[in-house]
Tab-separated table of C-alpha atoms and ligand atoms in Angstrom:
chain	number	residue	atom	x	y	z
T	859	UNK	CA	26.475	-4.224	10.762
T	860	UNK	CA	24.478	-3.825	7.459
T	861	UNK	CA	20.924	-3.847	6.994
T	862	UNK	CA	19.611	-5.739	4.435
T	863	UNK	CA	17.351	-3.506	2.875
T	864	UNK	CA	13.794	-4.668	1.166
T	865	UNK	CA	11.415	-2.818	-0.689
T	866	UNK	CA	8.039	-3.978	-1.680
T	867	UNK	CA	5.929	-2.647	-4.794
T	868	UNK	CA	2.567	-3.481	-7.002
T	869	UNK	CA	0.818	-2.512	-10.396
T	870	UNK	CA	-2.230	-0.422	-10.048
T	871	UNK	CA	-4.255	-3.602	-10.454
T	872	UNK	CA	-2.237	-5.524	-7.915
T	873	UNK	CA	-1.892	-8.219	-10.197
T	874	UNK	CA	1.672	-7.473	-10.038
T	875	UNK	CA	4.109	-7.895	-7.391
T	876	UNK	CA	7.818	-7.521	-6.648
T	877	UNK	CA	10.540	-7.582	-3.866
T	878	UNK	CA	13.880	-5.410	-3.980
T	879	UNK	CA	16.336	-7.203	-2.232
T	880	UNK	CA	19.070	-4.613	-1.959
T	881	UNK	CA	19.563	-0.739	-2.718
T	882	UNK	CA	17.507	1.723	-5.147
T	883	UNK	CA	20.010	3.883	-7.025
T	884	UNK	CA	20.152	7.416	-8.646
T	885	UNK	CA	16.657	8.553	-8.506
T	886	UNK	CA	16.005	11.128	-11.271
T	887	UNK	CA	13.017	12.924	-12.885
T	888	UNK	CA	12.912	12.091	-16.493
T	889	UNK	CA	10.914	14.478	-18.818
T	890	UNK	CA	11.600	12.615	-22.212
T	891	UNK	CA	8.609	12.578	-24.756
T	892	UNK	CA	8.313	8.241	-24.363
T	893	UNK	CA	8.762	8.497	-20.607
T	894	UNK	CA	5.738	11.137	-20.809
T	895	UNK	CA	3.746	9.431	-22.846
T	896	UNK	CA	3.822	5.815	-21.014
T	897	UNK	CA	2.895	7.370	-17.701
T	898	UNK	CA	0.799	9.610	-19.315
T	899	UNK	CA	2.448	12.191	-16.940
T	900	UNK	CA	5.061	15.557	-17.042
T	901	UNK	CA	7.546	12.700	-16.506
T	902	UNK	CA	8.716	9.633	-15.210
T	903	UNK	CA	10.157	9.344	-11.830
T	904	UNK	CA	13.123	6.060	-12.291
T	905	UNK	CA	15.487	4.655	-10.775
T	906	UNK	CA	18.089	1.709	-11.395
T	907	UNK	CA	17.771	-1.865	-9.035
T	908	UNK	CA	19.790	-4.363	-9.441
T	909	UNK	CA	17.922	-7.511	-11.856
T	910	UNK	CA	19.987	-10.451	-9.633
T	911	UNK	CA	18.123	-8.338	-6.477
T	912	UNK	CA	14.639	-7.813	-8.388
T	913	UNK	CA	12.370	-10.626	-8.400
T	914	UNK	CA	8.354	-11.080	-9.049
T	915	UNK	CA	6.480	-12.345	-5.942
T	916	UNK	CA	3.164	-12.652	-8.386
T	917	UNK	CA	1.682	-11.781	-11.685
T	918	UNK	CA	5.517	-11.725	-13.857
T	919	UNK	CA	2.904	-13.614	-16.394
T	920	UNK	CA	0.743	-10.376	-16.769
T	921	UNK	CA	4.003	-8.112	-17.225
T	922	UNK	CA	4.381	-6.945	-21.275
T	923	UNK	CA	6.957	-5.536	-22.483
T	924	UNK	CA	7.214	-2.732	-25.548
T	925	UNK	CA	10.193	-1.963	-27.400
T	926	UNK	CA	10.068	1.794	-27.205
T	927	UNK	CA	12.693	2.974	-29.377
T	928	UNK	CA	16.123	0.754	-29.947
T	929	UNK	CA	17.656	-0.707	-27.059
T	930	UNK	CA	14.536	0.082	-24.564
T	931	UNK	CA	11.579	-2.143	-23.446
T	932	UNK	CA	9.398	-0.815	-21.217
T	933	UNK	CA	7.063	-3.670	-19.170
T	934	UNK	CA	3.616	-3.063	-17.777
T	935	UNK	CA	0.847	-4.671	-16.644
T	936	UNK	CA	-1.187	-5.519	-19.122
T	937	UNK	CA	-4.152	-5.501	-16.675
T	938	UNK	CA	-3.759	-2.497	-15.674
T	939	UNK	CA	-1.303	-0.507	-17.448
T	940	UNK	CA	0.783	0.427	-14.776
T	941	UNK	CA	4.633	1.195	-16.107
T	942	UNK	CA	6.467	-1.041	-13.435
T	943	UNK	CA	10.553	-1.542	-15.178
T	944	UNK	CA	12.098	-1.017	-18.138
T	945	UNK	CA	15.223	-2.787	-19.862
T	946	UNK	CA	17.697	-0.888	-21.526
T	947	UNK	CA	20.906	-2.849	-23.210
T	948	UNK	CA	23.039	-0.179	-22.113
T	949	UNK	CA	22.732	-0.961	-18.683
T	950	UNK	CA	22.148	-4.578	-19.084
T	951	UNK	CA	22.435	-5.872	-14.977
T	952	UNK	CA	19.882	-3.335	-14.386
T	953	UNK	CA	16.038	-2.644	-14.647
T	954	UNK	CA	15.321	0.996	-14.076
T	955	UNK	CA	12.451	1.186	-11.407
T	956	UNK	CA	9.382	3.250	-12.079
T	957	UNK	CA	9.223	4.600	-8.417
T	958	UNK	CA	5.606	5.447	-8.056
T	959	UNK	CA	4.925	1.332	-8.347
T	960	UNK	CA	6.698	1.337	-4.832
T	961	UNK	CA	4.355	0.346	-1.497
T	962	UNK	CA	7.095	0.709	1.142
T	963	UNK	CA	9.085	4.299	2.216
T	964	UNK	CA	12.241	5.131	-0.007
T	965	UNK	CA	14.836	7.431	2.051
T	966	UNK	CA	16.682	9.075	-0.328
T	967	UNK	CA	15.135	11.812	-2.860
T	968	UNK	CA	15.186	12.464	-6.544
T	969	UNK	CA	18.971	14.166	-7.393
T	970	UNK	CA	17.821	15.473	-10.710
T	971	UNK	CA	16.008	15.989	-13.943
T	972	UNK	CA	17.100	14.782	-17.297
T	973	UNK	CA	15.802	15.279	-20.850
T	974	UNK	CA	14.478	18.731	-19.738
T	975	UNK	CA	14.797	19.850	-23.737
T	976	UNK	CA	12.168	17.568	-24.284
T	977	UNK	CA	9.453	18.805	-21.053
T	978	UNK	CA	6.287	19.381	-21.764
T	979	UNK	CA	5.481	23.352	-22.194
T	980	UNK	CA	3.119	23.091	-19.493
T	981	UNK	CA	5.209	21.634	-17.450
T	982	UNK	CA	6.924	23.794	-14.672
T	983	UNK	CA	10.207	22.749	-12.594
T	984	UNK	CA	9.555	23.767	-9.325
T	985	UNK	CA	12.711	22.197	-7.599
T	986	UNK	CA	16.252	23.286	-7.564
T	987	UNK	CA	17.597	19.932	-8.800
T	988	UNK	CA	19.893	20.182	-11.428
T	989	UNK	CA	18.367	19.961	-14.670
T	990	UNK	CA	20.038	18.225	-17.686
T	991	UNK	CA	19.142	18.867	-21.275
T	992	UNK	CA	19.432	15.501	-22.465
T	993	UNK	CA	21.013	12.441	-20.567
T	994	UNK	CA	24.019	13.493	-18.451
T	995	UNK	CA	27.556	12.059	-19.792
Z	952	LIG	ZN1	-1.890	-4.418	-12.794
Z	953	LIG	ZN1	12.560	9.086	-20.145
């Protein structure tokens, strides 16, 4: 028998919220400059869903997106500024989740860090994840 898994999440604001009808993926720690920056954070913790299994439950009008660099949008809530997905045409069937938005218990933990090249010096790695230098091939 399998369980339909559902996940619930919000924006800061809770102007903003969304249903996962189906599985998280990959979770990884991602210590790129843009991912610092719009979480305002050492990094971003993200993690693909599935956009046919994604869907807004409220607020999808207060989501904005910003084109980041080529090929990424990052949404938010423009209320609040909470980072809550981001498109990327590489992957184009997926948003990738940012995790902290999520109100209901994930099993699985992050497998590991990416774009550590670009951490902040401050920052230390206190896990034994593995640790990429860029984006792993
Ligand atoms: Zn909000
Ligand atoms: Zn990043």
């Amino acid at each position: 028998m399998t369980v339909n898994k559902m996940y619930q999440g919000s924006c800061l604001c809770g102007g903003i919220r969304y249903e996962i009808h189906g599985e998280i993926g990959e979770i990884i720690q991602c210590h790129c400059q843009r991912c610092r920056k719009s979480n305002g954070t050492a990094f971003a913790t993200n993690a693909p869903v599935k956009k046919t299994e994604f869907k807004f439950v409220q607020g999808e009008h207060l989501l904005k997106f910003f084109s980041s660099s080529e090929g990424v949008e990052r949404g938010f809530c423009m209320q609040c500024g909470s980072p809550i997905i981001a498109n990327k045409s590489s992957a184009p069937e997926y948003y990738r989740l940012r995790l902290g938005t999520l109100d209901t218990p994930v099993e699985h933990k992050p497998r590991y860090h990416v774009f550590t090249s670009h951490k902040a010096e401050w920052d230390q790695i206190c896990d034994d994840l593995k640790q990429f230098p860029e984006w792993p091939e």
